[in-house]
Amino acid sequence: MTVTVLFSARPALWPVYEPLLTKGLTKAGLEFRLGTEFDPDQVDYVVYAPNGGLLDFTPYTRLKAVLSLWAGVESIADNETLTVPLARMVDHGLTQGMTEWVVGHVLRYHLGMDRHITVQDGIWTPDAPPLAPERQVCVLGLGALGEACARALASLGFDVTGWSRTAKDIPGITCLHGEDGQRAALSRSEIVVLLLPDTPATEHILNAETLDLLPKGACIINPGRGPLIDDDALLAALNKGQIGHATLDVFRVEPLPADHPYWAHPNVTVTPHIASETRPTTAAQVICENVRRGEADEPFLHLVDRSLGY
Ligand code: NDP
């Protein structure tokens, strides 16, 4: 039977994905129709990104699954018109990109690069940074991205604590969970990386109280999602020196408004949601594998638990 796959994402991506999906679906041995427009009641699978504009799945009466091109699914997980499985993106390229970005920004803080490289003020201060094993780094979220980043940091010798919802055992990483685990993880960490999803349970996970748990002068790196941080609390913590510096890639409102205090704050680095992105070549393989699984009645990869929101 012919499978109909609708591509509903940013139109500029279609010319990139069309040949890759065609190749992958052909390789999977499927008969298929692939395009950006079909009658909704003909569609079996939607390849989805929020900027494709699809909000109402009610007319998609024969839909078997929605396959997200994004790892973060906060904008669709609570869509009540969606009644079929939702798979999110776990992509090798996305993971490698995030690992490189996080390691780079941790090293910036660890080595004091701003002091010794960016500022060339003629003052000779021969204070070498400690070695990585003497630096406590914490990764909040030990999923596809958080675990890869935690492992990469541990492989460089950093003293890494990870925190997640459920208990984990990852060699070389102190894995904690639950509220006590969060307190313990934050209390010891000079550098905190946020790689949690945006859900009702993670909103404002960094707030006035939890920021105060950190050692004075700690640094925050947020490539997760904007709502993980209470912005007013972070600005207050930065202004009193409780937080030394923050590197923020994601925001409650994106693009970050030009008058937002983060832009002008001397101890904040803003990056424009570029920590990592889905890489079409590898992501198309993940999508095609999930269509193949759907047609073979095999379990989908990377299913979202919509009751948890991730
Ligand atoms: P995963 O779903 O694989 O991992 C999420 C992790 O967060 C899991 O370890 C999970 O715990 C943990 N978690 C979820 N809820 C809680 C909670 N209430 N308390 C403690 N831990 C919790 O996601 P990914 O690693 O693939 O991605 C993480 C996020 O990164 C995405 O949701 C997205 O928002 C962001 N992202 C940002 C990008 C960027 O360019 N800035 C690019 C791609 C993603 P457990 O393992 O126990 O379930």
mmCIF file of C-alpha atoms and ligand atoms in Angstrom:
data_model
loop_
_atom_site.group_PDB
_atom_site.id
_atom_site.type_symbol
_atom_site.label_atom_id
_atom_site.label_comp_id
_atom_site.label_asym_id
_atom_site.label_seq_id
_atom_site.Cartn_x
_atom_site.Cartn_y
_atom_site.Cartn_z
ATOM 1 C CA MET A 1 0.000 0.000 0.000
ATOM 2 C CA THR A 2 1.188 3.523 -0.736
ATOM 3 C CA VAL A 3 2.228 5.549 2.319
ATOM 4 C CA THR A 4 1.564 9.298 2.274
ATOM 5 C CA VAL A 5 4.085 11.476 4.110
ATOM 6 C CA LEU A 6 3.343 15.184 4.601
ATOM 7 C CA PHE A 7 6.289 17.505 5.236
ATOM 8 C CA SER A 8 5.076 20.342 7.485
ATOM 9 C CA ALA A 9 8.035 22.479 8.505
ATOM 10 C CA ARG A 10 9.712 25.730 7.462
ATOM 11 C CA PRO A 11 9.235 25.866 3.646
ATOM 12 C CA ALA A 12 12.931 26.616 3.103
ATOM 13 C CA LEU A 13 13.750 23.149 4.464
ATOM 14 C CA TRP A 14 11.696 21.275 1.874
ATOM 15 C CA PRO A 15 14.304 21.364 -0.954
ATOM 16 C CA VAL A 16 16.871 20.084 1.558
ATOM 17 C CA TYR A 17 14.759 17.258 3.001
ATOM 18 C CA GLU A 18 12.914 16.184 -0.134
ATOM 19 C CA PRO A 19 15.836 14.267 -1.732
ATOM 20 C CA LEU A 20 16.994 12.873 1.614
ATOM 21 C CA LEU A 21 13.545 11.560 2.575
ATOM 22 C CA THR A 22 12.982 10.221 -0.945
ATOM 23 C CA LYS A 23 16.259 8.305 -0.712
ATOM 24 C CA GLY A 24 15.530 6.980 2.776
ATOM 25 C CA LEU A 25 11.945 5.877 2.079
ATOM 26 C CA THR A 26 13.044 4.203 -1.152
ATOM 27 C CA LYS A 27 15.829 2.406 0.706
ATOM 28 C CA ALA A 28 13.252 1.245 3.277
ATOM 29 C CA GLY A 29 11.437 -0.484 0.410
ATOM 30 C CA LEU A 30 8.267 1.614 0.783
ATOM 31 C CA GLU A 31 5.851 2.791 -1.882
ATOM 32 C CA PHE A 32 5.197 6.386 -0.942
ATOM 33 C CA ARG A 33 3.908 9.834 -1.795
ATOM 34 C CA LEU A 34 5.927 12.651 -0.229
ATOM 35 C CA GLY A 35 5.006 16.332 -0.382
ATOM 36 C CA THR A 36 4.037 19.539 1.337
ATOM 37 C CA GLU A 37 0.320 19.431 0.444
ATOM 38 C CA PHE A 38 -2.161 16.552 0.585
ATOM 39 C CA ASP A 39 -5.798 16.237 1.561
ATOM 40 C CA PRO A 40 -5.566 15.733 5.332
ATOM 41 C CA ASP A 41 -7.580 12.498 5.233
ATOM 42 C CA GLN A 42 -4.935 10.971 2.922
ATOM 43 C CA VAL A 43 -1.949 11.527 5.224
ATOM 44 C CA ASP A 44 -0.307 8.632 7.113
ATOM 45 C CA TYR A 45 2.671 10.454 8.660
ATOM 46 C CA VAL A 46 3.438 14.109 9.318
ATOM 47 C CA VAL A 47 7.076 15.229 9.426
ATOM 48 C CA TYR A 48 6.595 18.117 11.782
ATOM 49 C CA ALA A 49 8.191 21.333 12.999
ATOM 50 C CA PRO A 50 6.287 24.085 14.827
ATOM 51 C CA ASN A 51 7.130 26.647 12.128
ATOM 52 C CA GLY A 52 5.228 24.556 9.534
ATOM 53 C CA GLY A 53 2.037 26.091 10.951
ATOM 54 C CA LEU A 54 0.064 22.863 11.512
ATOM 55 C CA LEU A 55 -2.051 23.268 14.646
ATOM 56 C CA ASP A 56 -5.216 21.218 14.150
ATOM 57 C CA PHE A 57 -4.797 17.487 13.539
ATOM 58 C CA THR A 58 -8.555 16.765 13.658
ATOM 59 C CA PRO A 59 -8.943 16.393 9.851
ATOM 60 C CA TYR A 60 -6.002 13.959 9.680
ATOM 61 C CA THR A 61 -8.255 10.963 10.127
ATOM 62 C CA ARG A 62 -5.860 8.226 8.993
ATOM 63 C CA LEU A 63 -2.719 9.628 10.627
ATOM 64 C CA LYS A 64 -0.428 6.989 12.179
ATOM 65 C CA ALA A 65 2.224 9.200 13.796
ATOM 66 C CA VAL A 66 3.705 12.678 13.950
ATOM 67 C CA LEU A 67 7.491 12.697 13.562
ATOM 68 C CA SER A 68 9.061 15.854 14.971
ATOM 69 C CA LEU A 69 12.189 17.358 13.440
ATOM 70 C CA TRP A 70 12.818 19.098 16.748
ATOM 71 C CA ALA A 71 14.096 17.566 19.986
ATOM 72 C CA GLY A 72 12.027 19.969 22.106
ATOM 73 C CA VAL A 73 8.306 19.234 21.725
ATOM 74 C CA GLU A 74 6.757 21.674 24.199
ATOM 75 C CA SER A 75 4.702 23.367 21.488
ATOM 76 C CA ILE A 76 2.964 20.150 20.383
ATOM 77 C CA ALA A 77 3.046 17.774 23.378
ATOM 78 C CA ASP A 78 -0.134 19.274 24.839
ATOM 79 C CA ASN A 79 -2.020 19.613 21.525
ATOM 80 C CA GLU A 80 -5.372 17.984 22.270
ATOM 81 C CA THR A 81 -6.196 17.442 18.586
ATOM 82 C CA LEU A 82 -3.262 15.042 18.330
ATOM 83 C CA THR A 83 -4.318 11.520 19.266
ATOM 84 C CA VAL A 84 -1.611 9.407 17.561
ATOM 85 C CA PRO A 85 1.970 8.712 18.706
ATOM 86 C CA LEU A 86 4.396 11.648 18.694
ATOM 87 C CA ALA A 87 8.101 10.931 18.175
ATOM 88 C CA ARG A 88 10.729 13.586 18.848
ATOM 89 C CA MET A 89 14.109 14.030 17.196
ATOM 90 C CA VAL A 90 17.162 12.297 18.542
ATOM 91 C CA ASP A 91 19.781 12.864 15.887
ATOM 92 C CA HIS A 92 23.484 12.069 15.964
ATOM 93 C CA GLY A 93 24.309 15.416 14.327
ATOM 94 C CA LEU A 94 22.175 17.358 16.801
ATOM 95 C CA THR A 95 23.857 15.580 19.713
ATOM 96 C CA GLN A 96 27.374 16.154 18.408
ATOM 97 C CA GLY A 97 26.650 19.840 17.784
ATOM 98 C CA MET A 98 25.291 20.293 21.315
ATOM 99 C CA THR A 99 28.257 18.466 22.832
ATOM 100 C CA GLU A 100 30.724 20.704 21.015
ATOM 101 C CA TRP A 101 28.833 23.854 22.042
ATOM 102 C CA VAL A 102 28.539 22.871 25.704
ATOM 103 C CA VAL A 103 32.155 21.721 26.019
ATOM 104 C CA GLY A 104 33.319 24.969 24.395
ATOM 105 C CA HIS A 105 31.357 27.151 26.797
ATOM 106 C CA VAL A 106 32.357 25.113 29.857
ATOM 107 C CA LEU A 107 36.011 25.475 28.809
ATOM 108 C CA ARG A 108 35.518 29.219 28.385
ATOM 109 C CA TYR A 109 34.513 29.475 32.050
ATOM 110 C CA HIS A 110 36.955 26.858 33.313
ATOM 111 C CA LEU A 111 39.984 28.449 31.650
ATOM 112 C CA GLY A 112 38.891 32.016 32.412
ATOM 113 C CA MET A 113 39.176 32.827 28.719
ATOM 114 C CA ASP A 114 37.484 36.193 29.018
ATOM 115 C CA ARG A 115 40.044 37.351 31.543
ATOM 116 C CA HIS A 116 43.098 36.015 29.760
ATOM 117 C CA ILE A 117 42.181 36.202 26.089
ATOM 118 C CA THR A 118 39.368 38.678 25.427
ATOM 119 C CA VAL A 119 40.775 41.334 27.768
ATOM 120 C CA GLN A 120 44.293 42.340 26.702
ATOM 121 C CA ASP A 121 44.875 45.068 29.281
ATOM 122 C CA GLY A 122 48.631 44.796 29.796
ATOM 123 C CA ILE A 123 48.229 43.495 33.359
ATOM 124 C CA TRP A 124 50.307 40.373 34.065
ATOM 125 C CA THR A 125 48.311 38.076 36.368
ATOM 126 C CA PRO A 126 49.979 34.654 36.362
ATOM 127 C CA ASP A 127 47.114 32.745 38.016
ATOM 128 C CA ALA A 128 46.720 29.458 36.156
ATOM 129 C CA PRO A 129 43.298 27.813 36.183
ATOM 130 C CA PRO A 130 42.825 24.611 38.179
ATOM 131 C CA LEU A 131 42.821 21.292 36.350
ATOM 132 C CA ALA A 132 39.499 19.847 35.209
ATOM 133 C CA PRO A 133 39.238 17.291 38.071
ATOM 134 C CA GLU A 134 39.191 20.233 40.497
ATOM 135 C CA ARG A 135 36.226 21.840 38.675
ATOM 136 C CA GLN A 136 32.696 20.758 39.612
ATOM 137 C CA VAL A 137 30.300 20.866 36.683
ATOM 138 C CA CYS A 138 26.651 19.903 36.870
ATOM 139 C CA VAL A 139 24.405 18.912 33.947
ATOM 140 C CA LEU A 140 20.680 19.192 34.695
ATOM 141 C CA GLY A 141 18.997 16.669 32.383
ATOM 142 C CA LEU A 142 20.664 13.403 31.401
ATOM 143 C CA GLY A 143 18.730 12.611 28.232
ATOM 144 C CA ALA A 144 20.061 12.218 24.698
ATOM 145 C CA LEU A 145 21.850 15.569 24.845
ATOM 146 C CA GLY A 146 22.637 15.926 28.565
ATOM 147 C CA GLU A 147 24.206 12.492 28.864
ATOM 148 C CA ALA A 148 26.405 13.043 25.794
ATOM 149 C CA CYS A 149 27.589 16.400 27.174
ATOM 150 C CA ALA A 150 28.173 14.968 30.663
ATOM 151 C CA ARG A 151 30.205 12.085 29.215
ATOM 152 C CA ALA A 152 32.284 14.446 27.054
ATOM 153 C CA LEU A 153 33.035 16.686 30.046
ATOM 154 C CA ALA A 154 33.902 13.663 32.212
ATOM 155 C CA SER A 155 36.232 12.380 29.478
ATOM 156 C CA LEU A 156 38.143 15.681 29.780
ATOM 157 C CA GLY A 157 38.498 14.993 33.504
ATOM 158 C CA PHE A 158 35.829 17.349 34.895
ATOM 159 C CA ASP A 159 34.133 16.367 38.148
ATOM 160 C CA VAL A 160 30.645 15.943 36.670
ATOM 161 C CA THR A 161 27.353 15.581 38.490
ATOM 162 C CA GLY A 162 24.220 14.869 36.469
ATOM 163 C CA TRP A 163 20.630 15.270 37.563
ATOM 164 C CA SER A 164 17.526 13.712 36.036
ATOM 165 C CA ARG A 165 13.945 12.756 36.927
ATOM 166 C CA THR A 166 14.675 9.044 37.250
ATOM 167 C CA ALA A 167 17.727 7.306 38.722
ATOM 168 C CA LYS A 168 20.651 6.647 36.360
ATOM 169 C CA ASP A 169 24.003 4.911 36.421
ATOM 170 C CA ILE A 170 26.510 6.443 34.009
ATOM 171 C CA PRO A 171 30.189 5.528 34.447
ATOM 172 C CA GLY A 172 32.347 8.500 35.493
ATOM 173 C CA ILE A 173 29.370 10.711 36.406
ATOM 174 C CA THR A 174 27.779 11.211 39.811
ATOM 175 C CA CYS A 175 24.115 10.690 38.955
ATOM 176 C CA LEU A 176 21.504 12.225 41.230
ATOM 177 C CA HIS A 177 17.743 12.587 41.020
ATOM 178 C CA GLY A 178 14.827 13.930 43.026
ATOM 179 C CA GLU A 179 14.657 17.107 45.090
ATOM 180 C CA ASP A 180 17.483 16.173 47.454
ATOM 181 C CA GLY A 181 19.594 15.225 44.468
ATOM 182 C CA GLN A 182 18.959 18.606 42.899
ATOM 183 C CA ARG A 183 20.038 20.438 46.067
ATOM 184 C CA ALA A 184 23.186 18.309 46.313
ATOM 185 C CA ALA A 185 24.014 18.789 42.624
ATOM 186 C CA LEU A 186 23.591 22.566 42.715
ATOM 187 C CA SER A 187 25.360 23.098 46.060
ATOM 188 C CA ARG A 188 28.630 21.748 44.699
ATOM 189 C CA SER A 189 28.635 23.074 41.130
ATOM 190 C CA GLU A 190 30.658 26.012 39.849
ATOM 191 C CA ILE A 191 29.327 25.571 36.322
ATOM 192 C CA VAL A 192 25.720 24.496 35.627
ATOM 193 C CA VAL A 193 24.493 23.321 32.210
ATOM 194 C CA LEU A 194 20.720 23.128 31.634
ATOM 195 C CA LEU A 195 19.586 20.426 29.215
ATOM 196 C CA LEU A 196 16.074 19.821 30.507
ATOM 197 C CA PRO A 197 12.912 19.947 28.395
ATOM 198 C CA ASP A 198 10.358 22.723 28.882
ATOM 199 C CA THR A 199 7.531 21.107 30.859
ATOM 200 C CA PRO A 200 5.279 22.229 33.720
ATOM 201 C CA ALA A 201 7.640 20.406 36.119
ATOM 202 C CA THR A 202 10.826 22.108 34.892
ATOM 203 C CA GLU A 203 9.594 25.699 34.594
ATOM 204 C CA HIS A 204 11.763 28.031 36.728
ATOM 205 C CA ILE A 205 13.913 25.173 37.940
ATOM 206 C CA LEU A 206 16.527 27.884 38.407
ATOM 207 C CA ASN A 207 14.841 30.447 40.661
ATOM 208 C CA ALA A 208 15.878 32.711 43.540
ATOM 209 C CA GLU A 209 16.070 29.768 45.949
ATOM 210 C CA THR A 210 17.943 27.308 43.733
ATOM 211 C CA LEU A 211 20.342 29.992 42.425
ATOM 212 C CA ASP A 212 21.250 30.696 46.060
ATOM 213 C CA LEU A 213 22.270 27.063 46.528
ATOM 214 C CA LEU A 214 25.130 27.462 44.051
ATOM 215 C CA PRO A 215 28.636 28.428 45.204
ATOM 216 C CA LYS A 216 29.091 32.212 44.949
ATOM 217 C CA GLY A 217 30.215 33.272 41.476
ATOM 218 C CA ALA A 218 28.939 30.118 39.727
ATOM 219 C CA CYS A 219 28.285 30.237 35.979
ATOM 220 C CA ILE A 220 25.130 29.156 34.146
ATOM 221 C CA ILE A 221 24.956 27.768 30.611
ATOM 222 C CA ASN A 222 21.423 27.364 29.227
ATOM 223 C CA PRO A 223 20.990 25.648 25.857
ATOM 224 C CA GLY A 224 17.789 23.928 27.137
ATOM 225 C CA ARG A 225 14.771 26.236 27.022
ATOM 226 C CA GLY A 226 14.099 29.792 28.265
ATOM 227 C CA PRO A 227 11.347 28.984 30.792
ATOM 228 C CA LEU A 228 13.779 26.803 32.794
ATOM 229 C CA ILE A 229 15.107 30.039 34.318
ATOM 230 C CA ASP A 230 13.259 32.712 36.297
ATOM 231 C CA ASP A 231 14.789 35.669 34.430
ATOM 232 C CA ASP A 232 14.172 38.226 37.190
ATOM 233 C CA ALA A 233 15.809 35.938 39.745
ATOM 234 C CA LEU A 234 18.823 35.370 37.473
ATOM 235 C CA LEU A 235 19.271 39.093 36.859
ATOM 236 C CA ALA A 236 19.092 39.743 40.620
ATOM 237 C CA ALA A 237 21.615 36.950 41.289
ATOM 238 C CA LEU A 238 23.956 38.358 38.614
ATOM 239 C CA ASN A 239 23.662 41.858 40.038
ATOM 240 C CA LYS A 240 24.606 40.765 43.548
ATOM 241 C CA GLY A 241 27.473 38.544 42.322
ATOM 242 C CA GLN A 242 25.858 35.278 43.423
ATOM 243 C CA ILE A 243 26.061 34.252 39.763
ATOM 244 C CA GLY A 244 29.300 35.247 38.033
ATOM 245 C CA HIS A 245 28.204 34.884 34.431
ATOM 246 C CA ALA A 246 25.466 33.333 32.318
ATOM 247 C CA THR A 247 25.550 32.109 28.727
ATOM 248 C CA LEU A 248 21.988 31.910 27.428
ATOM 249 C CA ASP A 249 21.039 30.402 24.072
ATOM 250 C CA VAL A 250 17.276 30.089 24.588
ATOM 251 C CA PHE A 251 14.662 32.508 25.880
ATOM 252 C CA ARG A 252 11.016 32.698 26.851
ATOM 253 C CA VAL A 253 10.502 35.042 23.869
ATOM 254 C CA GLU A 254 12.627 34.450 20.762
ATOM 255 C CA PRO A 255 14.161 36.409 19.149
ATOM 256 C CA LEU A 256 15.142 38.004 22.463
ATOM 257 C CA PRO A 257 13.572 41.528 22.372
ATOM 258 C CA ALA A 258 16.130 44.278 21.692
ATOM 259 C CA ASP A 259 15.338 46.012 25.001
ATOM 260 C CA HIS A 260 15.736 42.897 27.160
ATOM 261 C CA PRO A 261 18.214 43.514 30.019
ATOM 262 C CA TYR A 262 20.177 40.390 29.084
ATOM 263 C CA TRP A 263 21.541 42.072 25.945
ATOM 264 C CA ALA A 264 23.248 44.874 27.851
ATOM 265 C CA HIS A 265 24.257 42.968 30.968
ATOM 266 C CA PRO A 266 28.077 42.799 31.253
ATOM 267 C CA ASN A 267 27.926 39.313 32.752
ATOM 268 C CA VAL A 268 25.566 37.732 30.239
ATOM 269 C CA THR A 269 26.392 36.238 26.857
ATOM 270 C CA VAL A 270 23.386 35.908 24.551
ATOM 271 C CA THR A 271 23.529 33.462 21.658
ATOM 272 C CA PRO A 272 20.594 33.227 19.204
ATOM 273 C CA HIS A 273 19.332 29.634 19.734
ATOM 274 C CA ILE A 274 22.271 28.181 17.840
ATOM 275 C CA ALA A 275 23.655 25.711 20.398
ATOM 276 C CA SER A 276 22.746 22.941 18.001
ATOM 277 C CA GLU A 277 20.260 22.100 15.303
ATOM 278 C CA THR A 278 18.798 19.061 13.614
ATOM 279 C CA ARG A 279 21.141 18.022 10.779
ATOM 280 C CA PRO A 280 19.070 17.021 7.714
ATOM 281 C CA THR A 281 21.268 14.135 6.523
ATOM 282 C CA THR A 282 21.153 12.240 9.805
ATOM 283 C CA ALA A 283 17.664 13.420 10.818
ATOM 284 C CA ALA A 284 16.096 12.199 7.556
ATOM 285 C CA GLN A 285 17.399 8.720 8.375
ATOM 286 C CA VAL A 286 15.668 8.848 11.776
ATOM 287 C CA ILE A 287 12.379 9.945 10.151
ATOM 288 C CA CYS A 288 12.532 7.217 7.475
ATOM 289 C CA GLU A 289 13.356 4.563 10.057
ATOM 290 C CA ASN A 290 10.271 5.580 12.038
ATOM 291 C CA VAL A 291 8.031 5.414 8.943
ATOM 292 C CA ARG A 292 9.481 1.962 8.212
ATOM 293 C CA ARG A 293 8.771 0.891 11.796
ATOM 294 C CA GLY A 294 5.227 2.212 11.615
ATOM 295 C CA GLU A 295 4.566 0.227 8.457
ATOM 296 C CA ALA A 296 6.172 -2.914 9.915
ATOM 297 C CA ASP A 297 4.155 -2.611 13.156
ATOM 298 C CA GLU A 298 7.373 -2.178 15.125
ATOM 299 C CA PRO A 299 7.620 0.278 18.038
ATOM 300 C CA PHE A 300 8.527 3.854 17.073
ATOM 301 C CA LEU A 301 11.860 5.308 18.174
ATOM 302 C CA HIS A 302 12.009 8.300 20.562
ATOM 303 C CA LEU A 303 8.342 8.395 21.524
ATOM 304 C CA VAL A 304 7.199 11.320 23.647
ATOM 305 C CA ASP A 305 5.398 10.564 26.910
ATOM 306 C CA ARG A 306 2.761 13.237 26.538
ATOM 307 C CA SER A 307 1.690 12.997 30.187
ATOM 308 C CA LEU A 308 5.229 14.154 31.111
ATOM 309 C CA GLY A 309 5.574 16.568 28.172
ATOM 310 C CA TYR A 310 8.880 15.154 26.842
HETATM 311 P P1 NDP B 1 15.531 14.085 26.568
HETATM 312 O O1 NDP B 1 14.063 13.986 26.610
HETATM 313 O O2 NDP B 1 16.321 12.964 25.968
HETATM 314 O O3 NDP B 1 16.106 14.287 28.051
HETATM 315 C C1 NDP B 1 15.488 15.097 28.989
HETATM 316 C C2 NDP B 1 16.182 14.906 30.329
HETATM 317 O O4 NDP B 1 15.582 15.787 31.276
HETATM 318 C C3 NDP B 1 16.032 13.483 30.878
HETATM 319 O O5 NDP B 1 17.219 13.083 31.489
HETATM 320 C C4 NDP B 1 14.926 13.650 31.908
HETATM 321 O O6 NDP B 1 14.982 12.735 32.990
HETATM 322 C C5 NDP B 1 15.203 15.043 32.425
HETATM 323 N N1 NDP B 1 13.998 15.608 33.045
HETATM 324 C C6 NDP B 1 12.793 15.863 32.463
HETATM 325 N N2 NDP B 1 11.938 16.361 33.370
HETATM 326 C C7 NDP B 1 12.626 16.409 34.541
HETATM 327 C C8 NDP B 1 12.269 16.823 35.852
HETATM 328 N N3 NDP B 1 11.042 17.277 36.143
HETATM 329 N N4 NDP B 1 13.201 16.743 36.816
HETATM 330 C C9 NDP B 1 14.450 16.271 36.527
HETATM 331 N N5 NDP B 1 14.833 15.863 35.308
HETATM 332 C C10 NDP B 1 13.924 15.928 34.327
HETATM 333 O O7 NDP B 1 15.863 15.457 25.840
HETATM 334 P P2 NDP B 1 17.188 15.858 25.016
HETATM 335 O O8 NDP B 1 18.376 15.559 25.848
HETATM 336 O O9 NDP B 1 17.134 15.313 23.652
HETATM 337 O O10 NDP B 1 16.954 17.438 24.888
HETATM 338 C C11 NDP B 1 16.862 18.269 26.026
HETATM 339 C C12 NDP B 1 16.343 19.639 25.624
HETATM 340 O O11 NDP B 1 17.354 20.352 24.902
HETATM 341 C C13 NDP B 1 15.166 19.614 24.637
HETATM 342 O O12 NDP B 1 13.951 19.376 25.313
HETATM 343 C C14 NDP B 1 15.231 21.003 24.064
HETATM 344 O O13 NDP B 1 14.442 21.859 24.856
HETATM 345 C C15 NDP B 1 16.711 21.403 24.196
HETATM 346 N N6 NDP B 1 17.367 21.593 22.889
HETATM 347 C C16 NDP B 1 17.960 22.799 22.618
HETATM 348 C C17 NDP B 1 18.612 23.011 21.428
HETATM 349 C C18 NDP B 1 19.308 24.292 21.156
HETATM 350 O O14 NDP B 1 19.831 24.508 20.052
HETATM 351 N N7 NDP B 1 19.396 25.205 22.108
HETATM 352 C C19 NDP B 1 18.687 21.964 20.391
HETATM 353 C C20 NDP B 1 18.028 20.733 20.784
HETATM 354 C C21 NDP B 1 17.405 20.571 21.986
HETATM 355 P P3 NDP B 1 14.787 11.155 32.771
HETATM 356 O O15 NDP B 1 15.999 10.720 31.977
HETATM 357 O O16 NDP B 1 14.789 10.611 34.143
HETATM 358 O O17 NDP B 1 13.511 10.974 32.006
#
